[in-house]
Short mmCIF file of C-alpha atoms in Angstrom, two decimals:
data_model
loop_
_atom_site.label_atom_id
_atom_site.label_comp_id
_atom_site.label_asym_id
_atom_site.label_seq_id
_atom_site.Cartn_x
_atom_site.Cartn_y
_atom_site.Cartn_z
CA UNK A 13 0.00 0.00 0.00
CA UNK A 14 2.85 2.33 0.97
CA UNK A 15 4.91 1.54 -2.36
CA UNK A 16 1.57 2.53 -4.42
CA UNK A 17 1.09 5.78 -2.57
CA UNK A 18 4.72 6.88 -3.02
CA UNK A 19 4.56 5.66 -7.31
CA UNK A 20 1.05 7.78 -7.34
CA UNK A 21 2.61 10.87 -5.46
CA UNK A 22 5.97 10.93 -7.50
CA UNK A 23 3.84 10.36 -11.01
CA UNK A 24 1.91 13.19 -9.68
CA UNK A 25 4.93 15.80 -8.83
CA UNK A 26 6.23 14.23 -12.42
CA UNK A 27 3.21 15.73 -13.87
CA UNK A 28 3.23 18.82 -11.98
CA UNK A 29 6.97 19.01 -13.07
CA UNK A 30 6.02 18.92 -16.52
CA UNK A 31 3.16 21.52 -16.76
CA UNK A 32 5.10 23.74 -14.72
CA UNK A 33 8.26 23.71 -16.81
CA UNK A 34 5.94 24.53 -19.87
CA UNK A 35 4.70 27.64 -18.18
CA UNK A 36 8.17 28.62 -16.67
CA UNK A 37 9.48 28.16 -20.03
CA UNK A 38 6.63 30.54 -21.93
CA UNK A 39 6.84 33.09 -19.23
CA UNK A 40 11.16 33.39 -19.61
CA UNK A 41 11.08 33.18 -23.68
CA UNK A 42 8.41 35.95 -23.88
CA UNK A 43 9.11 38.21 -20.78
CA UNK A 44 12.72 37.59 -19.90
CA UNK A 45 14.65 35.77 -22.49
CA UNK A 46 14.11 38.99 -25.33
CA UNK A 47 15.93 41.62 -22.66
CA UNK A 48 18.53 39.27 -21.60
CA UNK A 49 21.40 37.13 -22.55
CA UNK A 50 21.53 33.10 -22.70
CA UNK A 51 22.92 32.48 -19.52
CA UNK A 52 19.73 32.82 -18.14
CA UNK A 53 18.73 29.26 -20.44
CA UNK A 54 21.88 27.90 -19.14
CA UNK A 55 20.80 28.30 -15.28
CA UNK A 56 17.62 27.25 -15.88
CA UNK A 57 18.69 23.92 -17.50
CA UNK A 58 21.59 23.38 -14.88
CA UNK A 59 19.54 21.46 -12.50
CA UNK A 60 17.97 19.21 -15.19
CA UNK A 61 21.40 18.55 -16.57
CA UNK A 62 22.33 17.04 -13.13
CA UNK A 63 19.53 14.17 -13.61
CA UNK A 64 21.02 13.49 -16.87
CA UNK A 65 24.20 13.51 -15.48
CA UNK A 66 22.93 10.94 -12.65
CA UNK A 67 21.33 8.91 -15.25
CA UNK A 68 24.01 8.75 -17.36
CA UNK A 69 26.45 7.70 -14.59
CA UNK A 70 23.83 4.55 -13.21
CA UNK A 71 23.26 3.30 -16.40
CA UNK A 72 26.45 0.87 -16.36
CA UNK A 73 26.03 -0.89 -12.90
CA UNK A 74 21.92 -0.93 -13.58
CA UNK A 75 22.11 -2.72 -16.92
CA UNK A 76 24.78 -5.23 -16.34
CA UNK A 77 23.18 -6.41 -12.66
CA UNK A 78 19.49 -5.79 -14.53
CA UNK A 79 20.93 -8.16 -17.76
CA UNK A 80 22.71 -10.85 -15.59
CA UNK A 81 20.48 -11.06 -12.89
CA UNK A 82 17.05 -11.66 -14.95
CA UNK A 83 18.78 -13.86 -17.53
CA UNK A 84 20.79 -15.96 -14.55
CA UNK A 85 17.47 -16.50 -12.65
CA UNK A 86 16.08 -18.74 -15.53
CA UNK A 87 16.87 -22.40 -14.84
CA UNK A 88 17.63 -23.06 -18.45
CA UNK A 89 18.26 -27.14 -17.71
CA UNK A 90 14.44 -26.95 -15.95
CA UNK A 91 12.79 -25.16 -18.17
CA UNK A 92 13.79 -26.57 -21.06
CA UNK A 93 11.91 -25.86 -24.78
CA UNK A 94 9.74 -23.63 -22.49
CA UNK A 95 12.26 -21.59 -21.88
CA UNK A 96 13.63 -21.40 -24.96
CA UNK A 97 10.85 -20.68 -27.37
CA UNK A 98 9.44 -17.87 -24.40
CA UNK A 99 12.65 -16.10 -25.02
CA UNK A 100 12.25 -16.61 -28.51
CA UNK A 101 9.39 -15.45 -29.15
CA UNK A 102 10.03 -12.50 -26.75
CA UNK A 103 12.88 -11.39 -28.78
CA UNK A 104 11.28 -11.81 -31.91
CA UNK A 105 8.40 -9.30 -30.71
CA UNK A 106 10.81 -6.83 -29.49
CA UNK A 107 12.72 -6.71 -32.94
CA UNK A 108 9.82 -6.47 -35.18
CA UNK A 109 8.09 -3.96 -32.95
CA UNK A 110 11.35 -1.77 -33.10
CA UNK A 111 11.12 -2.34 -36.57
CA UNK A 112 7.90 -1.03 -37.04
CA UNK A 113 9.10 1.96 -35.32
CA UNK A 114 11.74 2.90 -37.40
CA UNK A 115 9.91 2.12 -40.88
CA UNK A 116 7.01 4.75 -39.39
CA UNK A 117 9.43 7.06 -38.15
CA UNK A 118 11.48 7.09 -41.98
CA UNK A 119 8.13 7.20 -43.74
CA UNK A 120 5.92 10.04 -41.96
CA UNK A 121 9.50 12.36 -40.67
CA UNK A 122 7.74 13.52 -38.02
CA UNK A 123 10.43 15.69 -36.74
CA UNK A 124 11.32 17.58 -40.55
CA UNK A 125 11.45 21.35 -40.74
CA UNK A 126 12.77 22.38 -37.09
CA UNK A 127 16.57 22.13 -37.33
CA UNK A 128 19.50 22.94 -35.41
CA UNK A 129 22.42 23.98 -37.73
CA UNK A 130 24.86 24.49 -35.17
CA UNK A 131 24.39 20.61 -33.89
CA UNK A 132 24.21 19.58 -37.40
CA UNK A 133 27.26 21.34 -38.70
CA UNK A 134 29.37 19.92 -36.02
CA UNK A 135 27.68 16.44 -36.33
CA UNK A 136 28.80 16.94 -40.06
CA UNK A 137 32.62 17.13 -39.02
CA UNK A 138 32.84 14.28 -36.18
CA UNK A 139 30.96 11.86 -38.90
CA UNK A 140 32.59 10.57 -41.66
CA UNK A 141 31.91 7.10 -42.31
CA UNK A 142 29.16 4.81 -44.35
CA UNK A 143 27.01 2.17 -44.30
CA UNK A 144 28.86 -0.76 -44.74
CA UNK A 145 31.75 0.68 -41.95
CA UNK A 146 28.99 1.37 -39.79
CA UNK A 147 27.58 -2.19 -39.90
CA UNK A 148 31.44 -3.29 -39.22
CA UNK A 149 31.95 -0.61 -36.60
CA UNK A 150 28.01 -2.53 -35.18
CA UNK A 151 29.50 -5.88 -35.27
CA UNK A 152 32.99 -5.04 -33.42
CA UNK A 153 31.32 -2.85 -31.06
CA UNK A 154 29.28 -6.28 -29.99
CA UNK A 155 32.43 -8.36 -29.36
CA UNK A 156 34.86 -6.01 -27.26
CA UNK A 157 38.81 -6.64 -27.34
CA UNK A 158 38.72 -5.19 -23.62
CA UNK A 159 35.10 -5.23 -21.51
CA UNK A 160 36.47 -2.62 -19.37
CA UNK A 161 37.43 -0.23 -22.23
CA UNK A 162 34.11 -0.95 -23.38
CA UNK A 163 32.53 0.98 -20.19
CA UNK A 164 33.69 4.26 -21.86
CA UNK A 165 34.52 4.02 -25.33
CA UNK A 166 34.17 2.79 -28.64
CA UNK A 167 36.02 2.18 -31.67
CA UNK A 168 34.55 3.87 -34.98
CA UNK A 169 36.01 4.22 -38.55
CA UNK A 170 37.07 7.13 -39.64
CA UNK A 171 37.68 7.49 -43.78
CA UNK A 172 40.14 10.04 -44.57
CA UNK A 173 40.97 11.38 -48.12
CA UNK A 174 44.64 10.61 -49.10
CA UNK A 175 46.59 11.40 -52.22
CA UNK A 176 49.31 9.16 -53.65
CA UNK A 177 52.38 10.63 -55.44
CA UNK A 178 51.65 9.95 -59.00
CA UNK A 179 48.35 12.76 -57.81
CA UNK A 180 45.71 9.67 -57.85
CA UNK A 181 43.61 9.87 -54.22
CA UNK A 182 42.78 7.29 -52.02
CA UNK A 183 40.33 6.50 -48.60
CA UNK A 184 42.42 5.37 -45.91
CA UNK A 185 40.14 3.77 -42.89
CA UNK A 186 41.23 3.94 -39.80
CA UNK A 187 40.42 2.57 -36.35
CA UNK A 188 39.54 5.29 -34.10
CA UNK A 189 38.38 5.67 -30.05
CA UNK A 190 35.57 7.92 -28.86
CA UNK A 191 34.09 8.60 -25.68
CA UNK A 192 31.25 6.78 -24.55
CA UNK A 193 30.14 3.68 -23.64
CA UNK A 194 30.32 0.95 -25.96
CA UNK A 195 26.40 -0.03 -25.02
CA UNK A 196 25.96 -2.88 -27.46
CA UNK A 197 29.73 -4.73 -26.16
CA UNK A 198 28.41 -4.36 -22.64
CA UNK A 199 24.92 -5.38 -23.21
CA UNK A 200 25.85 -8.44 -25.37
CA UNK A 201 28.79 -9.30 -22.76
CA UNK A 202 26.01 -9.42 -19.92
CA UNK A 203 23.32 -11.30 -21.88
CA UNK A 204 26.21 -14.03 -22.35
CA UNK A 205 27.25 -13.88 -18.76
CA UNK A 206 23.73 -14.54 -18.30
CA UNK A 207 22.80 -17.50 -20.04
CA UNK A 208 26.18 -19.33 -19.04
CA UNK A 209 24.85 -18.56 -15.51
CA UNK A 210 21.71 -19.93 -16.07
CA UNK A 211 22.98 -23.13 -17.80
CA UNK A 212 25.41 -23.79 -14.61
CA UNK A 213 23.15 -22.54 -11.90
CA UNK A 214 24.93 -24.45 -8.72
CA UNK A 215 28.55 -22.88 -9.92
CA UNK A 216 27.54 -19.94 -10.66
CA UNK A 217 24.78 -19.26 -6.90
CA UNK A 218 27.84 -17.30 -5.14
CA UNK A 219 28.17 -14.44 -8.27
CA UNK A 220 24.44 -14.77 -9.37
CA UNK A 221 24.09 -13.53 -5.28
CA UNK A 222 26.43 -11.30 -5.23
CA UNK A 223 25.48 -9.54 -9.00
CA UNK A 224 21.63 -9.87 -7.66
CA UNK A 225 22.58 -7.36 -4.47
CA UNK A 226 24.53 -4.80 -6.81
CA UNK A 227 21.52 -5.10 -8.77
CA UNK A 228 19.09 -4.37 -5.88
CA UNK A 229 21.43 -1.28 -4.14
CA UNK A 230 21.30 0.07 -7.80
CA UNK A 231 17.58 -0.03 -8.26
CA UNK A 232 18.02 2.00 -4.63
CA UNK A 233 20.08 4.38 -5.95
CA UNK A 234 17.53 4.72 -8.91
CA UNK A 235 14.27 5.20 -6.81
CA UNK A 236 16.41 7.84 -5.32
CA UNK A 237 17.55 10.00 -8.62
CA UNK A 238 13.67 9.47 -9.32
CA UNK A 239 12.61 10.93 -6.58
CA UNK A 240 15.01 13.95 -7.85
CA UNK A 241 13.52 13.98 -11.05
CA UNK A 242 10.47 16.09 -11.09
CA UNK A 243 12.99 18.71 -10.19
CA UNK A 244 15.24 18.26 -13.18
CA UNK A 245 12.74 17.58 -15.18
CA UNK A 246 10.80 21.04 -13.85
CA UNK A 247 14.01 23.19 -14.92
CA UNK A 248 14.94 20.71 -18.15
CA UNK A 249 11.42 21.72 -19.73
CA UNK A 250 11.18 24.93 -18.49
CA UNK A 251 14.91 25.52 -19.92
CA UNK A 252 14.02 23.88 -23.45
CA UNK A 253 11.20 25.97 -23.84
CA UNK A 254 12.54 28.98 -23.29
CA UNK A 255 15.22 28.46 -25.09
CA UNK A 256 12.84 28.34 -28.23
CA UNK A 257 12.80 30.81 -30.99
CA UNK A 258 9.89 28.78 -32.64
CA UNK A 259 8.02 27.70 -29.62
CA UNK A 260 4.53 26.84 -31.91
CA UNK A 261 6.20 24.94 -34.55
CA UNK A 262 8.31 22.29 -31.80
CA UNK A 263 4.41 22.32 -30.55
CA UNK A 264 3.42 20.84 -33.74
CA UNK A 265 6.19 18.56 -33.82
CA UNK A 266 5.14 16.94 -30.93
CA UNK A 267 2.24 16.29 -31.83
CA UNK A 268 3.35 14.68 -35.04
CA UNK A 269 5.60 12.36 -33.14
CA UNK A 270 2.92 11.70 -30.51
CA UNK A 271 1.04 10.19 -34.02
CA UNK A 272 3.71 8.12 -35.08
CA UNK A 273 4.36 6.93 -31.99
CA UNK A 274 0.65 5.56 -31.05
CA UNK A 275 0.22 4.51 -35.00
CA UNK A 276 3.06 2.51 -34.11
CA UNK A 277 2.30 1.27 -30.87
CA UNK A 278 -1.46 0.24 -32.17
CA UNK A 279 -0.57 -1.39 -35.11
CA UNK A 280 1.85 -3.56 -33.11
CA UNK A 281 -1.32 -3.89 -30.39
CA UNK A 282 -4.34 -4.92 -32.66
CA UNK A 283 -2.36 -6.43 -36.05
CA UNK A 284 1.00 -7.59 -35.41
CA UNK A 285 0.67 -9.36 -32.00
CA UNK A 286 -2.74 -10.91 -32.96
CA UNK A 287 -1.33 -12.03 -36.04
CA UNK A 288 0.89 -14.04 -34.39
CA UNK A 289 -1.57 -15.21 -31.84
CA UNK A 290 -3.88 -16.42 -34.75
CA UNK A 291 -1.20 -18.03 -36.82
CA UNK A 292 0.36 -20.36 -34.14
CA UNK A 293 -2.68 -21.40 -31.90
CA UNK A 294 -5.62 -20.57 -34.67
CA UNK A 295 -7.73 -19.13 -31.89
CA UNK A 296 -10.12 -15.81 -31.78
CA UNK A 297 -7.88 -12.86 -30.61
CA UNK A 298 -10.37 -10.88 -30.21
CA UNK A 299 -12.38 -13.02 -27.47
CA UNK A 300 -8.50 -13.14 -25.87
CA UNK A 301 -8.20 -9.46 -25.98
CA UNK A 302 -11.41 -9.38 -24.29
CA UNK A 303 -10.85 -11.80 -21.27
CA UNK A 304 -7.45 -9.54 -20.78
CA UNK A 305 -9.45 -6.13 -20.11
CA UNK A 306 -8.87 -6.33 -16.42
CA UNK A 307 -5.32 -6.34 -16.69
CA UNK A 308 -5.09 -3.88 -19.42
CA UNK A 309 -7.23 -1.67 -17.47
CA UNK A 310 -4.73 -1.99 -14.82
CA UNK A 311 -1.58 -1.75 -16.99
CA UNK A 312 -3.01 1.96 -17.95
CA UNK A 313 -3.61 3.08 -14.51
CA UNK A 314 -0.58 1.63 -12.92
CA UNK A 315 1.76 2.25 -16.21
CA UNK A 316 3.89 -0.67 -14.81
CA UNK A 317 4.37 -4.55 -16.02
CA UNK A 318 5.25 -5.73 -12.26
CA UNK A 319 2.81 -4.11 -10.62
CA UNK A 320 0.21 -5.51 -13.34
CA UNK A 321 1.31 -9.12 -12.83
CA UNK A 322 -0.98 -10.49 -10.27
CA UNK A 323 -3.99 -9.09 -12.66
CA UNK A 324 -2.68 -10.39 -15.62
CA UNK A 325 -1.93 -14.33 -14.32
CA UNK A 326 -5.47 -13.85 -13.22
CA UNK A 327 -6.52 -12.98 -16.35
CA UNK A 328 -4.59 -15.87 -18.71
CA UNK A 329 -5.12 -18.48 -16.32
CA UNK A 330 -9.05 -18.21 -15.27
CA UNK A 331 -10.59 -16.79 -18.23
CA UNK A 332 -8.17 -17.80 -20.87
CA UNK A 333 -7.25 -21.43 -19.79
CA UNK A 334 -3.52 -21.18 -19.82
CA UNK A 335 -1.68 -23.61 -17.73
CA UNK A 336 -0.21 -22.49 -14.61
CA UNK A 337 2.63 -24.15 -15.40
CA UNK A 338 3.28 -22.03 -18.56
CA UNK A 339 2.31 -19.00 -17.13
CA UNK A 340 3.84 -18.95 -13.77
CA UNK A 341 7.41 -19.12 -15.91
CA UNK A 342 6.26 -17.31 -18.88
CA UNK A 343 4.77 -13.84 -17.21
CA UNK A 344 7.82 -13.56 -15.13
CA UNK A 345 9.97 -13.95 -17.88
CA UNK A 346 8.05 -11.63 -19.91
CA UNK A 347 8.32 -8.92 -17.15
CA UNK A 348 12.38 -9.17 -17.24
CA UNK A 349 12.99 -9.20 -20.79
CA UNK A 350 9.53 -8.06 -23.33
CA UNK A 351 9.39 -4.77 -23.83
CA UNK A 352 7.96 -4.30 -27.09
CA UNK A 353 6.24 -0.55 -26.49
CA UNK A 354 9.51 0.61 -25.04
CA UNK A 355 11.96 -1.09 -28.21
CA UNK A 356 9.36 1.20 -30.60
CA UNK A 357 9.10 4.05 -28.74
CA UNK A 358 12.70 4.59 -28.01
CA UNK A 359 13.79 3.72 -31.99
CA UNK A 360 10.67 6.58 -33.12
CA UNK A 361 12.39 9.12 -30.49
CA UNK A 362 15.87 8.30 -31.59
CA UNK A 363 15.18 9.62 -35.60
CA UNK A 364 12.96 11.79 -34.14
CA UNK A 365 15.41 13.34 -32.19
CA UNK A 366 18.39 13.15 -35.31
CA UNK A 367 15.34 15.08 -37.47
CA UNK A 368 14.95 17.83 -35.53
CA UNK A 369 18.13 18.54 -35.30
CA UNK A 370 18.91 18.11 -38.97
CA UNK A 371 21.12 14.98 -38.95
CA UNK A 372 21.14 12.26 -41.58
CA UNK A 373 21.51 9.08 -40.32
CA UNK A 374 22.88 6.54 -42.77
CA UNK A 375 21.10 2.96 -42.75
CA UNK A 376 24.07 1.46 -40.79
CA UNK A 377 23.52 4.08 -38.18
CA UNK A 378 19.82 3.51 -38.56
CA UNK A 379 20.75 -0.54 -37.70
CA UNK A 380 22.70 1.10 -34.94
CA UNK A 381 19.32 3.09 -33.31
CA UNK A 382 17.32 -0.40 -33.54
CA UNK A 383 19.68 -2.92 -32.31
CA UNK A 384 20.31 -0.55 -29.02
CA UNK A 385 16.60 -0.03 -28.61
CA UNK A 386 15.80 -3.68 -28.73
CA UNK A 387 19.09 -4.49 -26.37
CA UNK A 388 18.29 -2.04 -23.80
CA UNK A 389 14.78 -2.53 -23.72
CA UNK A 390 15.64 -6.45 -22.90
CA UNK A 391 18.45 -4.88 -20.90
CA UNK A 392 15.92 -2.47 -18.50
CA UNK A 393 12.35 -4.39 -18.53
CA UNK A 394 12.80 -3.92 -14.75
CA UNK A 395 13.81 -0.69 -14.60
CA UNK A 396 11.91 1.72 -12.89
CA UNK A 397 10.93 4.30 -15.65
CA UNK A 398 12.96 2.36 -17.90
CA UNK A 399 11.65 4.65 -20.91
CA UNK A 400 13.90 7.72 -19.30
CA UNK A 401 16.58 5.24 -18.97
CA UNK A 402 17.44 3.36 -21.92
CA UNK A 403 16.20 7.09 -23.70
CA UNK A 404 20.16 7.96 -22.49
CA UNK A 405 21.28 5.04 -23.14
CA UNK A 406 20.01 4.69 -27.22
CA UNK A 407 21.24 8.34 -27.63
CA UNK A 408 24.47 7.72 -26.40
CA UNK A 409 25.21 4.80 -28.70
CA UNK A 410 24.34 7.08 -31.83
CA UNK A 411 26.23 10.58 -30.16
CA UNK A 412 22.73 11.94 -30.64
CA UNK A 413 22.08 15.03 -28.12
CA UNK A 414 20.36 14.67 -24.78
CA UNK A 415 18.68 18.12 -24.77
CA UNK A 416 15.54 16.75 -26.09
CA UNK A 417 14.45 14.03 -23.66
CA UNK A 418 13.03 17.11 -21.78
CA UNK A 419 10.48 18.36 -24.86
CA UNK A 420 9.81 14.64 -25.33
CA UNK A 421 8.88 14.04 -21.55
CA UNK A 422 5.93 16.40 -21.39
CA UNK A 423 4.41 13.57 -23.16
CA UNK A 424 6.11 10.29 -22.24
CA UNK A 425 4.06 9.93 -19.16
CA UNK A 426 0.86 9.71 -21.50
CA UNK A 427 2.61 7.15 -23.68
CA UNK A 428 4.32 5.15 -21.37
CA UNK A 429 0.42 3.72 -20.68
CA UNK A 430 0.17 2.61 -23.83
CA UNK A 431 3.24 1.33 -24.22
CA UNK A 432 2.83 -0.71 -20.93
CA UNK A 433 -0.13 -1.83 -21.91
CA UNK A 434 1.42 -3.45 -25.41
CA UNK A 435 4.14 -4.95 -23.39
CA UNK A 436 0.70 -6.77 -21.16
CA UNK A 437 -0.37 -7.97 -23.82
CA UNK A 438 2.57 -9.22 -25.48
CA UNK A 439 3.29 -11.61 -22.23
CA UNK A 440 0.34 -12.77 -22.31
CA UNK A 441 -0.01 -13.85 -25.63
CA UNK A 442 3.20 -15.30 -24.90
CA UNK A 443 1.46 -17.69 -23.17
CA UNK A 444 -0.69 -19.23 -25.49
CA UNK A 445 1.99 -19.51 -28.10
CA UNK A 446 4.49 -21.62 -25.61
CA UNK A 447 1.37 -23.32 -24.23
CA UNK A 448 0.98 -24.47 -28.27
CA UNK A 449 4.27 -24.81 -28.90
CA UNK A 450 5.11 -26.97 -26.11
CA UNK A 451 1.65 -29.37 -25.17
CA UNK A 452 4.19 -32.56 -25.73
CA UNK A 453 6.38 -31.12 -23.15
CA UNK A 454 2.88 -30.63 -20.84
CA UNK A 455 1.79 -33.85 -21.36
CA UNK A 456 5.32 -35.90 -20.78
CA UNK A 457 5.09 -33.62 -17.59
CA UNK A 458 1.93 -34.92 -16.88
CA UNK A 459 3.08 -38.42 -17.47
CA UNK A 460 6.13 -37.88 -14.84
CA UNK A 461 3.92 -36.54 -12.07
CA UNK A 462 1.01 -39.19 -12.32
CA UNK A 463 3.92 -41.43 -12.46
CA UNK A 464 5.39 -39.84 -9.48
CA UNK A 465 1.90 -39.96 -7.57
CA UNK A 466 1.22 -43.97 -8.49
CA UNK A 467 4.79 -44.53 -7.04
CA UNK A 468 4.28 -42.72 -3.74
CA UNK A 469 0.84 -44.34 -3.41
CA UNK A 470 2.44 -47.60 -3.99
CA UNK A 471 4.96 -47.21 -1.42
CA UNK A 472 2.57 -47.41 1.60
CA UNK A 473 0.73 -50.40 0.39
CA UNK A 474 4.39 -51.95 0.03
CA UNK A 475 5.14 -51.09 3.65
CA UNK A 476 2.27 -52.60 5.11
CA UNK A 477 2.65 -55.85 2.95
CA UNK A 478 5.58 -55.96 4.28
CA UNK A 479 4.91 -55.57 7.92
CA UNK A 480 2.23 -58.10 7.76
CA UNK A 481 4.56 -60.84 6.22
CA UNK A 482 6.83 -60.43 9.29
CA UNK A 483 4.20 -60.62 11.59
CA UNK A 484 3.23 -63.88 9.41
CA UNK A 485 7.00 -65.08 9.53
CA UNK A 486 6.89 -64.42 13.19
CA UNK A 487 3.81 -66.61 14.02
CA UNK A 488 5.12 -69.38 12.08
CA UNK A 489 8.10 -69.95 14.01
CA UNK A 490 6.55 -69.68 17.16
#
């Protein structure tokens, strides 16, 4: 009871945050900004850059513990195919629901027309690369030569225009650091760490322990910067805005990218997902869909996957005839790595974000935004307002500025209902498919336990033929 009345008052000081950084932005740009200089933006956006700053510096220890932990917790040698084809298919929803995102995002360009040319002109002279290079520079990134150098920074090519002396000219590539975290090394480095962990559960208790209390002191450290964050946030939006010189045609922006991202986020909700119901258990979605209102209904108010579990086992179990068995393993699962609202989200922000400010990304780059969406949303399923999060972290992995996660926030906490109640859905759907996909495995279970019970009912009938034939063995030699 405590833990919902502290989530309800910080969504409401959120909220409060955001409306009053709108009007403390409006009031500056039209009555202060004009007669002053922009030092005045700068001060204002100095306490929000602190919460980035605290983001930015959790997002290590909170991804690796988040990664290892949920991944090391799944007895891989128990679970078997059930295991296996619920990560599968989790996976597979994540990637095609970040693709989604990104074909929308290409296609309508929500963010065209409001550009910042001093971003883009330095973008233009720390870039030189191209598509193939960048798919290289994608694949290298994923296995790291050194996992620590990996925590902050990455190798990308850099082409360079060389001339030869008989006049001809040349591109010479070359391996180059830059700052930052190598996201996709770490994130594929945990994920392994994971599994291994998972497949050898009794040598690998001590870490798993160990990696499980970083893990929960982080998540500590997290509720406090959140706690923080209607303050940055207050002072990020309110800086933004006033900051502005075209404060009706950003308005209009947003709006355009609020579109894209619900078109996306419904047409992974009511086609995509039910397509793949339909085509591996051939049963009615829609009655589904309906037996899952309770627990959508709560996924909206609550905006959170854990807090929506107990309603949504309910929900699969009594009035859609799951097996316990398949859904006591499955939702969990689904809470710790699906996060198919969050993958498309985060990949329509990401372009969003490089078309406002006038940067081309090339389609390498574009892989880039989409594998790093659909790592870090497996990465921070747990993650208390893991869309903030793994925002910093997608950004980061593309050197795409941070300045707009403010703008963007006086709308995330209407879309982050939505997407929470996609990612719902998407578990429990889940169900059904592994329930389909694995009824041989359900009924060899089934086998083994009324197996089991005949053998334990057995054994007391043994016993007492047993004591009676010594008692008989007894009379007779008397």
């Amino acid at each position: 009871m405590l833990i919902r009345v502290q989530n309800n008052l910080l969504f409401v000081l959120t909220l409060l945050a955001v409306f009053g950084g709108l009007i403390l932005g409006v009031i500056v740009q039209q009555c202060v900004r004009p007669y002053s200089t922009d030092m005045v933006v700068v001060l204002l956006k100095f306490p929000g850059e602190l919460l980035l700053r605290m983001l930015k510096c959790v997002i290590l220890p909170l991804v690796v513990a988040s990664v290892i932990t949920g991944l090391g917790s799944i007895n891989a040698k128990s679970c078997g195919k059930i295991g296996g084809v619920a990560v599968i298919y989790y996976v597979t929803t994540t990637v095609m629901a970040c693709i989604l995102g990104l074909v929308l995002v290409s296609t309508i360009r929500p963010g065209v027309g409001s550009q910042n040319t001093d971003y883009t002109s330095q973008m233009s002279k720390t870039e030189n690369t191209n598509t193939l290079d960048t798919i290289m520079d994608l694949l290298r990134g994923a296995f790291p030569d050194n996992i620590v150098q990996a925590t902050f920074s990455k190798q990308a090519t850099e082409l360079t225009n060389k001339t030869r002396k008989d006049g001809s000219t040349y591109i010479q590539r070359t391996l180059e650091f830059q700052g930052g975290m190598n996201m996709i090394g770490v994130i594929v480095f945990s994920i392994v760490c994971g599994v291994l962990m998972s497949l050898h559960p009794k040598e690998s208790a001590p870490l798993l322990k160990v990696i499980q209390a970083i893990n929960d002191l982080t998540m500590r450290l997290v509720e406090l910067i959140l706690w923080y964050s209607p303050v940055g946030i207050f002072f990020l939006i309110g800086g933004k805005f006033a900051g502005m010189e075209d404060f009706g045609q950003m308005i209009a922006k947003l709006g355009m990218f609020m579109a894209t991202a619900l078109g996306g986020v419904a047409t992974h909700f009511f086609v995509v997902l039910p397509m793949i119901f339909f085509a591996f258990t051939r049963r009615n979605p829609i009655k589904y869909y309906y037996n899952m209102l309770p627990a959508l209904a709560t996924a909206f108010g609550t905006s959170s996957s854990s807090a929506t579990m107990p309603a949504t086992l309910q929900c699969v179990e009594e009035y859609n005839n799951i097996d316990r068995r398949i859904s006591r393993f499955v939702i969990p699962v689904g809470a710790t790595i699906n996060m198919d609202g969050t993958a498309l989200y985060e990949a329509v922000a990401c372009l969003f974000i490089a078309q406002v400010h006038g940067i081309s990304l090339n389609f390498g780059q574009v892989i880039v935004t989409g594998m790093t969406a659909t790592l870090a949303a497996v990465g921070a399923a747990g993650i208390p307002s893991a869309g903030l999060v793994t925002m910093v972290m997608v950004l980061n992995a593309v050197n795409l500025p941070l300045d707009m996660i403010s703008v963007l926030f006086t709308i995330d906490w209407f879309l982050d209902r939505f997407r929470t109640m996609t990612n719902v859905i998407g578990d429990a759907l889940g169900c059904a498919v592994v329930q389909q996909l694995c009824t041989e495995e359900l009924m060899e279970m089934n086998r083994e336990r009324d197996l089991q019970e005949a053998e334990e009912g057995a054994a007391p009938l043994m016993q007492q033929k047993d004591i009676e034939m010594q008692a008989g063995s007894g009379s007779l030699i008397k």
